[in-house]
CSV table of C-alpha atoms and ligand atoms in Angstrom, one decimal:
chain,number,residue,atom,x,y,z
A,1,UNK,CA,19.8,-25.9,-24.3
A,2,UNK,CA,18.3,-22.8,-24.4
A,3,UNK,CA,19.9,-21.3,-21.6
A,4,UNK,CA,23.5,-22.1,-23.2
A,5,UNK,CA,22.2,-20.5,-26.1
A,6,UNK,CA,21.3,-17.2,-24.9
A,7,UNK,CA,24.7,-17.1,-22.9
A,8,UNK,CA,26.8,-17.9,-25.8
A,9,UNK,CA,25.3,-14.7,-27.4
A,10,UNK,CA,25.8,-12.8,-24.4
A,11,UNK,CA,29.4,-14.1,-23.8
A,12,UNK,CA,29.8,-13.3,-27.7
A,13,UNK,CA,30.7,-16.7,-28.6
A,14,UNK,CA,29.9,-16.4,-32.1
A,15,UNK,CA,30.5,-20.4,-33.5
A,16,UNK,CA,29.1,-22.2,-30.2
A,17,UNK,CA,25.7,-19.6,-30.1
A,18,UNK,CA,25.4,-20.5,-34.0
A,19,UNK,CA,26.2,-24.3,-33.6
A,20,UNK,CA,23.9,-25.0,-30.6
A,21,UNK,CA,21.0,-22.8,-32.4
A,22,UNK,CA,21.3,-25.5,-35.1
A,23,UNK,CA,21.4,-28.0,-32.7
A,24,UNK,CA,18.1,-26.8,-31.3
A,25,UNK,CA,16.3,-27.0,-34.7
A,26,UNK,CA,17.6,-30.1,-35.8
A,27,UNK,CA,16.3,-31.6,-32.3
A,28,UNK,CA,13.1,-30.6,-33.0
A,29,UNK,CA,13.1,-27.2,-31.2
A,30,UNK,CA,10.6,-24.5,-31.8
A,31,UNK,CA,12.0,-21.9,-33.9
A,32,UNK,CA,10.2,-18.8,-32.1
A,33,UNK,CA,11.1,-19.7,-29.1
A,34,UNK,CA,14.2,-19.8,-30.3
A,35,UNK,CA,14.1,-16.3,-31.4
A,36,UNK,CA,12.7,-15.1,-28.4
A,37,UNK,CA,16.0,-16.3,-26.8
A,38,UNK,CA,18.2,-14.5,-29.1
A,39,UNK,CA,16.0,-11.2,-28.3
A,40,UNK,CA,16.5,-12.0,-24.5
A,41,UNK,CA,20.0,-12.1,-25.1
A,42,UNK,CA,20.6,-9.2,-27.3
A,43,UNK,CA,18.3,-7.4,-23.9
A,44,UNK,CA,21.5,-8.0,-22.3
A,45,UNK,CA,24.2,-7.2,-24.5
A,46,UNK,CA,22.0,-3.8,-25.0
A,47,UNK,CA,21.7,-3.8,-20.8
A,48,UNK,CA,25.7,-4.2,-20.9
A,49,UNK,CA,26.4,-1.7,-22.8
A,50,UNK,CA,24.5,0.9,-21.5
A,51,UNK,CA,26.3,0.2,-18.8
A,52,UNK,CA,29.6,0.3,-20.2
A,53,UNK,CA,30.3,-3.0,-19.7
A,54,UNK,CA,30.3,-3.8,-23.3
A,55,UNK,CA,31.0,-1.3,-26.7
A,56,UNK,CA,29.9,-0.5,-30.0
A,57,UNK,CA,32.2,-4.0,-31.2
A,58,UNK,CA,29.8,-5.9,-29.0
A,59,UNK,CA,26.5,-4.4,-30.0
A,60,UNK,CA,27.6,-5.0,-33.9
A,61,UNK,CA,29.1,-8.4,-32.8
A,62,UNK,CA,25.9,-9.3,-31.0
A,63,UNK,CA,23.7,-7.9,-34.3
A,64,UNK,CA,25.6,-10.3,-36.6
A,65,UNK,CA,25.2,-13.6,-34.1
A,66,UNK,CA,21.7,-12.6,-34.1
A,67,UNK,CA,21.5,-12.3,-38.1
A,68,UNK,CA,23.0,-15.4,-38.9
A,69,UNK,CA,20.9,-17.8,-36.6
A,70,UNK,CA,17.9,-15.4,-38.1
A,71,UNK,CA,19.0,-16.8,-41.7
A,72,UNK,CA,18.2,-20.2,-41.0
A,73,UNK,CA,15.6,-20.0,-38.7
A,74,UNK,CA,13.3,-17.8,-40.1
A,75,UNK,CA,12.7,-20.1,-43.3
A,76,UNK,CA,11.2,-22.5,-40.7
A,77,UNK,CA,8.6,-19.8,-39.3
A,78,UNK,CA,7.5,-19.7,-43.1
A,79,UNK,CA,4.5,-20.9,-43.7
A,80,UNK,CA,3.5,-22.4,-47.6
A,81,UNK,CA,0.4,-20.9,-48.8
A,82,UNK,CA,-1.8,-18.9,-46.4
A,83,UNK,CA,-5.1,-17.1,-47.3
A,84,UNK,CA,-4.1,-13.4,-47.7
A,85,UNK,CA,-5.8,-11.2,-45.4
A,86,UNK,CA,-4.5,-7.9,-45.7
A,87,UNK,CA,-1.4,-5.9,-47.0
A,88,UNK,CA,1.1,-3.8,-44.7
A,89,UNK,CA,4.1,-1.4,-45.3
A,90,UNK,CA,6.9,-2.2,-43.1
A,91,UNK,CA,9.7,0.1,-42.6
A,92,UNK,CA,12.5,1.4,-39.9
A,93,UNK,CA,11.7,5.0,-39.3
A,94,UNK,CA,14.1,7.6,-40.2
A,95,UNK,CA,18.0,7.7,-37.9
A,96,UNK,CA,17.0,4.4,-37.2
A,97,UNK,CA,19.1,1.2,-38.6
A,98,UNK,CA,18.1,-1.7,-36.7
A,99,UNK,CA,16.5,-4.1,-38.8
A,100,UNK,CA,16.4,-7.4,-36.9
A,101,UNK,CA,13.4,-6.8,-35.4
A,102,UNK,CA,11.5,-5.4,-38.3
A,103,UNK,CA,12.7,-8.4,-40.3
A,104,UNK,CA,11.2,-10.8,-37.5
A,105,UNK,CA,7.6,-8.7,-37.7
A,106,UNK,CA,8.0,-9.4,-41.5
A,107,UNK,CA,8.1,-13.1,-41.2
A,108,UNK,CA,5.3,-13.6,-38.7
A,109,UNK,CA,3.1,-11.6,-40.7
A,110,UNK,CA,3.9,-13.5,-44.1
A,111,UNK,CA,3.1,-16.7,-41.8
A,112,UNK,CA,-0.3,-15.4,-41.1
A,113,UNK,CA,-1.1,-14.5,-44.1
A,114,UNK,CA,-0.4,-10.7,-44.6
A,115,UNK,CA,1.2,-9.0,-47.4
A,116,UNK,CA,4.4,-7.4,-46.7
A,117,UNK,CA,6.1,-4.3,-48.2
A,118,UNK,CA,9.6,-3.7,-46.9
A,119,UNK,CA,10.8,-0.1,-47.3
A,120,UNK,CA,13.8,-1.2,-45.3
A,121,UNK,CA,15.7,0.9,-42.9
A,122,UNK,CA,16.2,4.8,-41.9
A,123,UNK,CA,13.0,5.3,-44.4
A,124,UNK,CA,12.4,9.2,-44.7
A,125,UNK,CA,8.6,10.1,-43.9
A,126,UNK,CA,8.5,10.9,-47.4
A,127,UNK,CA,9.3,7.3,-48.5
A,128,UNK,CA,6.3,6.1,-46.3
A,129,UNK,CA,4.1,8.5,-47.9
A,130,UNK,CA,4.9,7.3,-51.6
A,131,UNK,CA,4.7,3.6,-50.3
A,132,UNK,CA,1.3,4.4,-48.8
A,133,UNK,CA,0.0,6.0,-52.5
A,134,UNK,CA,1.7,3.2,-54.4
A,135,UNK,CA,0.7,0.0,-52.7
A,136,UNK,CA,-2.5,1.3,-51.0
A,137,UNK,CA,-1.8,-0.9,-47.7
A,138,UNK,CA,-4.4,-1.8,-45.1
A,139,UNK,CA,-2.0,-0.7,-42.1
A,140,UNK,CA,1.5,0.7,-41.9
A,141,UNK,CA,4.1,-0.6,-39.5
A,142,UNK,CA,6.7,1.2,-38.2
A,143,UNK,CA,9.7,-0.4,-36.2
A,144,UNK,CA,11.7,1.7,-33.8
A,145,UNK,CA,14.3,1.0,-31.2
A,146,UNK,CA,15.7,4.6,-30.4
A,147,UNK,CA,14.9,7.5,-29.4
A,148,UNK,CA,15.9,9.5,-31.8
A,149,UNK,CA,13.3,7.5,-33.6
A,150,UNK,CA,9.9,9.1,-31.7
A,151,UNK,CA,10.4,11.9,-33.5
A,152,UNK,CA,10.5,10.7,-36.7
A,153,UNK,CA,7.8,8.6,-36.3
A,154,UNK,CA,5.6,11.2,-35.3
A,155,UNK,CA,6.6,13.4,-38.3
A,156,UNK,CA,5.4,10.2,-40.5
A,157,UNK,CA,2.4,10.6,-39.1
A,158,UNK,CA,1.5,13.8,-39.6
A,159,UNK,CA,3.0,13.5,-43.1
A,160,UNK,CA,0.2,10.9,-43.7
A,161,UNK,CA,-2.4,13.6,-42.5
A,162,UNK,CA,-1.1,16.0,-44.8
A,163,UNK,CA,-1.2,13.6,-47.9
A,164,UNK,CA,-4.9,12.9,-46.9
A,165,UNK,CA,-4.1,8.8,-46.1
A,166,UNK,CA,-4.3,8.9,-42.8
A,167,UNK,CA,-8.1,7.8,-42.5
A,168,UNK,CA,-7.3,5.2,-45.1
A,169,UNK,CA,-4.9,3.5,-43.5
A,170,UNK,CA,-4.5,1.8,-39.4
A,171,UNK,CA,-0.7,2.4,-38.2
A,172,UNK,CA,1.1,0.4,-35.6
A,173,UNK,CA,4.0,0.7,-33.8
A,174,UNK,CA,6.5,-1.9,-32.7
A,175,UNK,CA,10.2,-2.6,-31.4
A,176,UNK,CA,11.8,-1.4,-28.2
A,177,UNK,CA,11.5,1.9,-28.0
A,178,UNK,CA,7.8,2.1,-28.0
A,179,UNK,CA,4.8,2.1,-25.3
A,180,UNK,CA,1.8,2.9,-24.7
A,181,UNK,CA,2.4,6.6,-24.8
A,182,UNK,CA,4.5,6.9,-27.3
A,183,UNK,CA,1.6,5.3,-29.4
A,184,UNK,CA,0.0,8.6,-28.1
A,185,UNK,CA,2.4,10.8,-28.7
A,186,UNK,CA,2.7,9.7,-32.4
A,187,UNK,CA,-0.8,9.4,-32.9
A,188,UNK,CA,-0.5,5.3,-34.3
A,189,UNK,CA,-3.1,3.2,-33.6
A,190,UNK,CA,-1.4,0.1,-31.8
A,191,UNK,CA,2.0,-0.6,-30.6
A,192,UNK,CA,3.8,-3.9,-29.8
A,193,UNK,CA,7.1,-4.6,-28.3
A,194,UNK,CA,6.6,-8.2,-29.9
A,195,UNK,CA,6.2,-10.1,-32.9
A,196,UNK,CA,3.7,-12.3,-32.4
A,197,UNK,CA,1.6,-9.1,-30.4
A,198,UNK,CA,2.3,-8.0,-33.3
A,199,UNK,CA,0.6,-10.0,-35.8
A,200,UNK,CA,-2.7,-10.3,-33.3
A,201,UNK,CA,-3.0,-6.7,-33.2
A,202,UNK,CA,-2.7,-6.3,-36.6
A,203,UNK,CA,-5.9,-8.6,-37.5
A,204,UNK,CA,-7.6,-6.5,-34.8
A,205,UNK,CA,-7.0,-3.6,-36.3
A,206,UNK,CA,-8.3,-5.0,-39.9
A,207,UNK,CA,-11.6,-6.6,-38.5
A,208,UNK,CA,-9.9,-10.0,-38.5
A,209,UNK,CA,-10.3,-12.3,-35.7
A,210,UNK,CA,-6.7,-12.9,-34.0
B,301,B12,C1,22.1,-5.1,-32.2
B,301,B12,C2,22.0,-3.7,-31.9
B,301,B12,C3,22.6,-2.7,-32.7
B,301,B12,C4,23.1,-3.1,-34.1
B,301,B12,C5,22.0,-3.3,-35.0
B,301,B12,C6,22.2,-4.4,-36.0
B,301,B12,C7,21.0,-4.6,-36.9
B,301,B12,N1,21.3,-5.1,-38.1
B,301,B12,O1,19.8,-4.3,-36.6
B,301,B12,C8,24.0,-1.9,-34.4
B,301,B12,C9,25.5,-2.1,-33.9
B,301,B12,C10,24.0,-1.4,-35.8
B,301,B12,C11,23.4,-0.8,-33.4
B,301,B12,C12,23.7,0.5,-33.6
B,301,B12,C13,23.3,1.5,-32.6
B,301,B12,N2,22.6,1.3,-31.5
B,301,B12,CO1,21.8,-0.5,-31.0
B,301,B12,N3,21.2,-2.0,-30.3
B,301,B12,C14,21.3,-3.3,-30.7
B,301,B12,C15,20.6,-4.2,-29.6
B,301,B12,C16,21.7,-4.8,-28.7
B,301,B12,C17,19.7,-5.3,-30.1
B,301,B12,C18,18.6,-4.8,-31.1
B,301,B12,C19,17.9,-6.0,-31.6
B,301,B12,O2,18.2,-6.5,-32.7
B,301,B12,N4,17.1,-6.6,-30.7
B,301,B12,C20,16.4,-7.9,-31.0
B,301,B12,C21,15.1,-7.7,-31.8
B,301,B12,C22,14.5,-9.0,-32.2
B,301,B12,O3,14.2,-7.0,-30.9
B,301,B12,P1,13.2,-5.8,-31.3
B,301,B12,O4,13.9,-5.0,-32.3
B,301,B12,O5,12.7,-5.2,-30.1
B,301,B12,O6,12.1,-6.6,-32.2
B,301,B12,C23,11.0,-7.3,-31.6
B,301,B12,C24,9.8,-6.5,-31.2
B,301,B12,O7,10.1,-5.2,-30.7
B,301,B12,C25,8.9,-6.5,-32.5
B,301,B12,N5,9.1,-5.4,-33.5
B,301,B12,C26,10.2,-4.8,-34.0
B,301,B12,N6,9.9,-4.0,-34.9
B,301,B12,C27,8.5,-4.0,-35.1
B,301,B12,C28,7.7,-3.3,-35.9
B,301,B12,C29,6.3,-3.5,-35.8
B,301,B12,C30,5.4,-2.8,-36.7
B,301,B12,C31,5.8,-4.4,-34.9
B,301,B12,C32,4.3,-4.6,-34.8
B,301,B12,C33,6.6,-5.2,-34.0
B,301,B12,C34,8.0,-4.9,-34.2
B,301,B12,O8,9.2,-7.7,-33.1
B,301,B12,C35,10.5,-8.2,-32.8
B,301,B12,C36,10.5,-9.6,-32.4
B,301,B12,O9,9.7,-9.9,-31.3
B,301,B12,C37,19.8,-3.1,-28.8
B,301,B12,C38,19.4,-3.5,-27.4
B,301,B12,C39,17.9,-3.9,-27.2
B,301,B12,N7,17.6,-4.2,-26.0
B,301,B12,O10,17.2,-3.9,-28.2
B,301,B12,C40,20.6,-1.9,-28.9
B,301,B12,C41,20.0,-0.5,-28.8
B,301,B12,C42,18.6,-0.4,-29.5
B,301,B12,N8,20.9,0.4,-29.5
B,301,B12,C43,21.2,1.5,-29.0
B,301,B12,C44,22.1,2.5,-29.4
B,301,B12,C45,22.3,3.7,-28.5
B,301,B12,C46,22.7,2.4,-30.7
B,301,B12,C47,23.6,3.4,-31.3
B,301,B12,C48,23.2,4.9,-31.2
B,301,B12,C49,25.0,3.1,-30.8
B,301,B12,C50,26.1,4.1,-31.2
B,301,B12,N9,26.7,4.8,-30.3
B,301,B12,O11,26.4,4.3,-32.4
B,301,B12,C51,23.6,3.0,-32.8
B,301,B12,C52,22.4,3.6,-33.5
B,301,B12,C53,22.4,3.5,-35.0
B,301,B12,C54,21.1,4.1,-35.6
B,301,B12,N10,21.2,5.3,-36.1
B,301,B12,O12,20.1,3.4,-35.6
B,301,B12,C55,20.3,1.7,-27.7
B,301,B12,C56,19.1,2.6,-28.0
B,301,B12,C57,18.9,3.5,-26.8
B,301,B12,C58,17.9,4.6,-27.1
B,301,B12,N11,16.9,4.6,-26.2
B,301,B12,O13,18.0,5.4,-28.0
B,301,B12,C59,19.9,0.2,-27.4
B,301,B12,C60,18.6,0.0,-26.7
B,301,B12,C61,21.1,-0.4,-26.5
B,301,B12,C62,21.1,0.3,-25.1
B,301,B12,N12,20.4,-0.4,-24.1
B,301,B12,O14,21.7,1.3,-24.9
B,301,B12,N13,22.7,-1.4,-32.5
């Protein structure tokens, strides 16, 4: 089932990938793995057209697929009342727009327990800065999937220095276009390409056990 799902997406067969994805849940199926499908998938669309295979249509196509079978799976990933462990702002750094998988981060860390600030996508440094002062976050996550991206993640950074928060603050890093040395380049703390990396990493960096 799985399989048919992830190459519906890639085929861009918008109603079957939707209707099978319900189909999955309604069996029983696990919503993240679910999800981790639909990232697999959107791999390949993203493989396809960097190969020029595929075009922009595709890429937005593919984002849409993904955002609708998002809407009713990630109520299920939800979790009622956790014990709240620690606060985080969450936002897509500046010339970036992708926000499917800074919206997935979101969920995963509401289901353990964290508090979440979205500041939503393309988010001048400046907008992380007043964020920082205003909610007083444990950690600050920045999602990135292009390249353009590095750059503005780095400036966030060193915006934080200048404003004095740095030290008060851990920052990770997560979506695809980020590694081990970008985390160096940008001077953040921890990177993931995952969610669920993500979410361990997070309590690591907050003394929590993951
Ligand atoms: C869908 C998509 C789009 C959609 C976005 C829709 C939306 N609402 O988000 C649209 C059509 C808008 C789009 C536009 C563009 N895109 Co695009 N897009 C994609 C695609 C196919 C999928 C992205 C996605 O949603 N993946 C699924 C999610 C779930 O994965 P994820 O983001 O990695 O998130 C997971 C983890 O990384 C982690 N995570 C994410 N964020 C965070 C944050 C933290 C703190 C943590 C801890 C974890 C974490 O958790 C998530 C779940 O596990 C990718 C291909 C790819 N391989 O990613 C290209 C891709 C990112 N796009 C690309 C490009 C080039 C563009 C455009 C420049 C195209 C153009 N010519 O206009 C524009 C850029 C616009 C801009 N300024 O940002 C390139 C980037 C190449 C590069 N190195 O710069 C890619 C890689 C495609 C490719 N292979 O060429 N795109």
């Amino acid at each position: 089932m799985l399989d048919e799902i992830l190459k519906s997406i890639v085929e861009m067969e918008e109603e079957e990938a939707i209707k099978k994805a319900k189909e999955y849940l309604d069996g029983g199926g696990d919503p993240q793995k679910l999800l981790e499908v639909c990232r697999d998938a959107m791999g390949e669309v993203g493989a396809r057209f960097e190969k020029g295979e595929y075009f922009l249509s595709e890429l937005i196509l593919g984002g849409e697929i993904f955002k609708q079978i998002m809407e009713f799976t990630l109520p299920k990933i939800k979790s009622g009342s956790v014990k709240k462990i620690g606060k985080i702002v969450l936002g897509t750094v500046k010339e970036d727009v992708h926000n499917i998988g800074k919206d997935i981060f979101k969920v995963f860390a509401e289901a353990s327990g964290f508090e979440v600030i979205d500041i939503g996508i393309d988010t001048p440094e400046e907008k992380f800065v007043e964020a920082v002062k205003e909610h007083k976050p444990d950690i600050v996550g920045m999602s990135c999937l292009i390249t353009a991206g590095v750059t503005s993640m780095k400036k966030t950074v060193d915006k934080l220095k200048e404003a004095g928060l740095r030290d008060s603050i851990k920052i990770i890093i997560g979506g695809g276009r980020v590694d081990e040395s970008v985390k160096e380049f940008t001077g953040a703390d921890a990177w993931a390409d995952d969610a669920a990396k993500g979410v361990r990493l997070c309590k690591q960096l907050i003394g929590v056990e993951g």
